[in-house]
PDB file of C-alpha atoms in Angstrom:
ATOM      1  CA  UNK A   9     -35.064 -22.043  -4.101  1.00 84.00           C
ATOM      2  CA  UNK A  10     -31.339 -22.860  -2.672  1.00 91.00           C
ATOM      3  CA  UNK A  11     -30.439 -21.558   0.844  1.00 96.00           C
ATOM      4  CA  UNK A  12     -27.340 -20.696   1.451  1.00 97.00           C
ATOM      5  CA  UNK A  13     -25.306 -19.457   5.016  1.00 98.00           C
ATOM      6  CA  UNK A  14     -21.326 -18.366   5.552  1.00 98.00           C
ATOM      7  CA  UNK A  15     -20.090 -19.168   8.931  1.00 98.00           C
ATOM      8  CA  UNK A  16     -16.248 -19.119   9.739  1.00 98.00           C
ATOM      9  CA  UNK A  17     -15.442 -15.763   9.233  1.00 98.00           C
ATOM     10  CA  UNK A  18     -14.244 -13.426  12.646  1.00 98.00           C
ATOM     11  CA  UNK A  19     -10.952 -11.066  13.538  1.00 98.00           C
ATOM     12  CA  UNK A  20      -7.405 -11.929  12.976  1.00 98.00           C
ATOM     13  CA  UNK A  21      -4.312 -10.581  12.669  1.00 98.00           C
ATOM     14  CA  UNK A  22      -2.418  -9.825   9.200  1.00 98.00           C
ATOM     15  CA  UNK A  23      -0.272 -12.569   8.285  1.00 98.00           C
ATOM     16  CA  UNK A  24      -3.071 -15.533   9.913  1.00 98.00           C
ATOM     17  CA  UNK A  25      -5.865 -17.612   8.339  1.00 98.00           C
ATOM     18  CA  UNK A  26      -9.135 -18.237   8.271  1.00 98.00           C
ATOM     19  CA  UNK A  27     -11.886 -21.193   6.025  1.00 98.00           C
ATOM     20  CA  UNK A  28     -14.680 -19.540   4.996  1.00 98.00           C
ATOM     21  CA  UNK A  29     -17.713 -22.105   4.803  1.00 98.00           C
ATOM     22  CA  UNK A  30     -20.778 -21.854   2.190  1.00 98.00           C
ATOM     23  CA  UNK A  31     -23.655 -24.465   3.374  1.00 98.00           C
ATOM     24  CA  UNK A  32     -26.622 -25.086   0.794  1.00 96.00           C
ATOM     25  CA  UNK A  33     -29.500 -26.523   2.417  1.00 92.00           C
ATOM     26  CA  UNK A  34     -30.615 -28.404  -1.361  1.00 90.00           C
ATOM     27  CA  UNK A  35     -28.598 -31.345  -2.928  1.00 91.00           C
ATOM     28  CA  UNK A  36     -28.897 -29.831  -6.245  1.00 93.00           C
ATOM     29  CA  UNK A  37     -26.742 -27.138  -5.194  1.00 94.00           C
ATOM     30  CA  UNK A  38     -23.981 -29.719  -5.586  1.00 94.00           C
ATOM     31  CA  UNK A  39     -24.647 -29.408  -9.518  1.00 94.00           C
ATOM     32  CA  UNK A  40     -24.029 -25.484  -9.507  1.00 95.00           C
ATOM     33  CA  UNK A  41     -20.928 -23.952  -9.608  1.00 96.00           C
ATOM     34  CA  UNK A  42     -19.986 -21.074  -6.906  1.00 97.00           C
ATOM     35  CA  UNK A  43     -17.976 -18.486  -6.416  1.00 98.00           C
ATOM     36  CA  UNK A  44     -17.111 -15.884  -3.564  1.00 98.00           C
ATOM     37  CA  UNK A  45     -17.217 -12.892  -3.831  1.00 98.00           C
ATOM     38  CA  UNK A  46     -16.203  -9.600  -1.079  1.00 98.00           C
ATOM     39  CA  UNK A  47     -17.792  -6.017  -0.449  1.00 98.00           C
ATOM     40  CA  UNK A  48     -15.452  -3.923   2.009  1.00 97.00           C
ATOM     41  CA  UNK A  49     -17.448  -0.416   3.470  1.00 93.00           C
ATOM     42  CA  UNK A  50     -17.894   1.852   0.376  1.00 95.00           C
ATOM     43  CA  UNK A  51     -17.103  -0.310  -2.431  1.00 96.00           C
ATOM     44  CA  UNK A  52     -18.263  -2.739  -5.061  1.00 96.00           C
ATOM     45  CA  UNK A  53     -18.571  -5.976  -4.292  1.00 97.00           C
ATOM     46  CA  UNK A  54     -15.752  -7.962  -6.122  1.00 97.00           C
ATOM     47  CA  UNK A  55     -15.456 -11.249  -7.251  1.00 98.00           C
ATOM     48  CA  UNK A  56     -12.849 -13.489  -4.746  1.00 98.00           C
ATOM     49  CA  UNK A  57     -12.817 -17.429  -6.129  1.00 98.00           C
ATOM     50  CA  UNK A  58     -15.149 -19.547  -8.623  1.00 97.00           C
ATOM     51  CA  UNK A  59     -15.567 -23.493  -8.498  1.00 97.00           C
ATOM     52  CA  UNK A  60     -17.219 -25.370 -11.123  1.00 96.00           C
ATOM     53  CA  UNK A  61     -19.641 -27.778  -9.708  1.00 96.00           C
ATOM     54  CA  UNK A  62     -17.528 -31.175  -9.494  1.00 96.00           C
ATOM     55  CA  UNK A  63     -14.876 -28.889  -8.634  1.00 95.00           C
ATOM     56  CA  UNK A  64     -12.417 -29.315 -11.381  1.00 96.00           C
ATOM     57  CA  UNK A  65     -11.823 -25.791 -12.497  1.00 96.00           C
ATOM     58  CA  UNK A  66     -11.010 -22.873 -10.046  1.00 97.00           C
ATOM     59  CA  UNK A  67     -10.622 -19.408 -10.606  1.00 97.00           C
ATOM     60  CA  UNK A  68      -8.868 -16.675  -8.145  1.00 98.00           C
ATOM     61  CA  UNK A  69      -9.076 -12.810  -8.712  1.00 98.00           C
ATOM     62  CA  UNK A  70      -4.929 -11.776  -9.145  1.00 98.00           C
ATOM     63  CA  UNK A  71      -5.067 -10.230  -5.465  1.00 97.00           C
ATOM     64  CA  UNK A  72      -5.854 -13.671  -3.776  1.00 98.00           C
ATOM     65  CA  UNK A  73      -4.178 -15.770  -6.065  1.00 98.00           C
ATOM     66  CA  UNK A  74      -1.683 -18.191  -3.985  1.00 97.00           C
ATOM     67  CA  UNK A  75      -2.938 -17.200  -0.793  1.00 98.00           C
ATOM     68  CA  UNK A  76      -6.883 -18.230  -0.985  1.00 98.00           C
ATOM     69  CA  UNK A  77      -8.408 -21.586  -2.021  1.00 98.00           C
ATOM     70  CA  UNK A  78     -11.711 -22.661  -3.079  1.00 98.00           C
ATOM     71  CA  UNK A  79     -12.809 -26.038  -2.725  1.00 98.00           C
ATOM     72  CA  UNK A  80     -15.656 -28.092  -2.066  1.00 98.00           C
ATOM     73  CA  UNK A  81     -17.254 -31.448  -0.816  1.00 97.00           C
ATOM     74  CA  UNK A  82     -20.833 -32.042  -2.429  1.00 96.00           C
ATOM     75  CA  UNK A  83     -21.676 -34.791  -0.021  1.00 96.00           C
ATOM     76  CA  UNK A  84     -21.548 -32.117   2.560  1.00 96.00           C
ATOM     77  CA  UNK A  85     -22.931 -29.480  -0.170  1.00 96.00           C
ATOM     78  CA  UNK A  86     -20.681 -27.101   1.084  1.00 97.00           C
ATOM     79  CA  UNK A  87     -18.387 -25.287  -0.234  1.00 98.00           C
ATOM     80  CA  UNK A  88     -14.905 -23.621   1.603  1.00 98.00           C
ATOM     81  CA  UNK A  89     -12.638 -20.715   1.153  1.00 98.00           C
ATOM     82  CA  UNK A  90      -9.503 -21.466   2.681  1.00 98.00           C
ATOM     83  CA  UNK A  91      -7.419 -18.071   3.256  1.00 98.00           C
ATOM     84  CA  UNK A  92      -3.830 -17.418   4.481  1.00 98.00           C
ATOM     85  CA  UNK A  93      -1.560 -14.978   4.994  1.00 98.00           C
ATOM     86  CA  UNK A  94      -4.434 -12.205   5.805  1.00 98.00           C
ATOM     87  CA  UNK A  95      -3.639  -8.668   4.966  1.00 98.00           C
ATOM     88  CA  UNK A  96      -5.997  -5.802   5.798  1.00 97.00           C
ATOM     89  CA  UNK A  97      -6.502  -4.956   2.332  1.00 97.00           C
ATOM     90  CA  UNK A  98      -8.768  -8.420   2.479  1.00 98.00           C
ATOM     91  CA  UNK A  99     -11.026  -6.993   4.992  1.00 98.00           C
ATOM     92  CA  UNK A 100     -14.633  -7.064   4.004  1.00 98.00           C
ATOM     93  CA  UNK A 101     -18.143  -8.551   3.949  1.00 98.00           C
ATOM     94  CA  UNK A 102     -17.800 -11.771   2.364  1.00 98.00           C
ATOM     95  CA  UNK A 103     -20.467 -13.472   0.230  1.00 98.00           C
ATOM     96  CA  UNK A 104     -21.098 -16.653  -1.820  1.00 98.00           C
ATOM     97  CA  UNK A 105     -23.352 -16.956  -4.467  1.00 97.00           C
ATOM     98  CA  UNK A 106     -24.488 -19.797  -6.941  1.00 95.00           C
ATOM     99  CA  UNK A 107     -25.383 -21.280  -9.908  1.00 91.00           C
ATOM    100  CA  UNK A 108     -24.150 -18.772 -12.347  1.00 90.00           C
ATOM    101  CA  UNK A 109     -25.771 -18.082 -15.744  1.00 91.00           C
ATOM    102  CA  UNK A 110     -22.866 -16.496 -17.236  1.00 86.00           C
ATOM    103  CA  UNK A 111     -19.036 -15.319 -16.481  1.00 88.00           C
ATOM    104  CA  UNK A 112     -17.981 -16.738 -12.613  1.00 91.00           C
ATOM    105  CA  UNK A 113     -16.622 -12.763 -11.867  1.00 90.00           C
ATOM    106  CA  UNK A 114     -19.625 -11.078 -12.652  1.00 91.00           C
ATOM    107  CA  UNK A 115     -22.177 -10.871  -9.584  1.00 90.00           C
ATOM    108  CA  UNK A 116     -25.224 -10.248 -11.438  1.00 90.00           C
ATOM    109  CA  UNK A 117     -24.866 -13.931 -13.017  1.00 90.00           C
ATOM    110  CA  UNK A 118     -25.870 -15.418  -9.718  1.00 94.00           C
ATOM    111  CA  UNK A 119     -28.765 -17.054  -9.037  1.00 91.00           C
ATOM    112  CA  UNK A 120     -28.629 -17.360  -4.927  1.00 95.00           C
ATOM    113  CA  UNK A 121     -26.330 -15.675  -2.165  1.00 97.00           C
ATOM    114  CA  UNK A 122     -25.789 -16.085   1.248  1.00 97.00           C
ATOM    115  CA  UNK A 123     -25.633 -13.199   3.586  1.00 97.00           C
ATOM    116  CA  UNK A 124     -22.329 -12.718   3.742  1.00 98.00           C
ATOM    117  CA  UNK A 125     -19.718 -12.829   6.427  1.00 98.00           C
ATOM    118  CA  UNK A 126     -17.724 -10.341   8.108  1.00 98.00           C
ATOM    119  CA  UNK A 127     -13.923 -10.958   8.148  1.00 98.00           C
ATOM    120  CA  UNK A 128     -11.916  -8.226   9.524  1.00 98.00           C
ATOM    121  CA  UNK A 129      -7.690  -8.334   9.071  1.00 98.00           C
ATOM    122  CA  UNK A 130      -6.201  -5.974  11.695  1.00 97.00           C
ATOM    123  CA  UNK A 131      -2.779  -4.705  10.826  1.00 95.00           C
TER     124      UNK A 131
END
């Protein structure tokens, strides 16, 4: 069982930046694709970004393309989400998930989830 722990969330002004981290407890994490999702109050969880196990392929939701960058360091069992030019509509709890069996963008495809980290962007 892989445990995932997100960190790096917080309160930031619009236009600011944050870097989220997703650290895993098990080295098998380095063999898994990983996705970042977010959920705002009253809304469904939505796909933000995904990365293949090697890091060679990345995927983004249209709403974050050009502003967010997903990356990974398999030696550290960690995946990152660098977020710049943040907007108030980016406010949400951000979750990382690992080991999708199917589409990166489908939350139901993932086997492992973290507890989430809150990102709040003030206007």
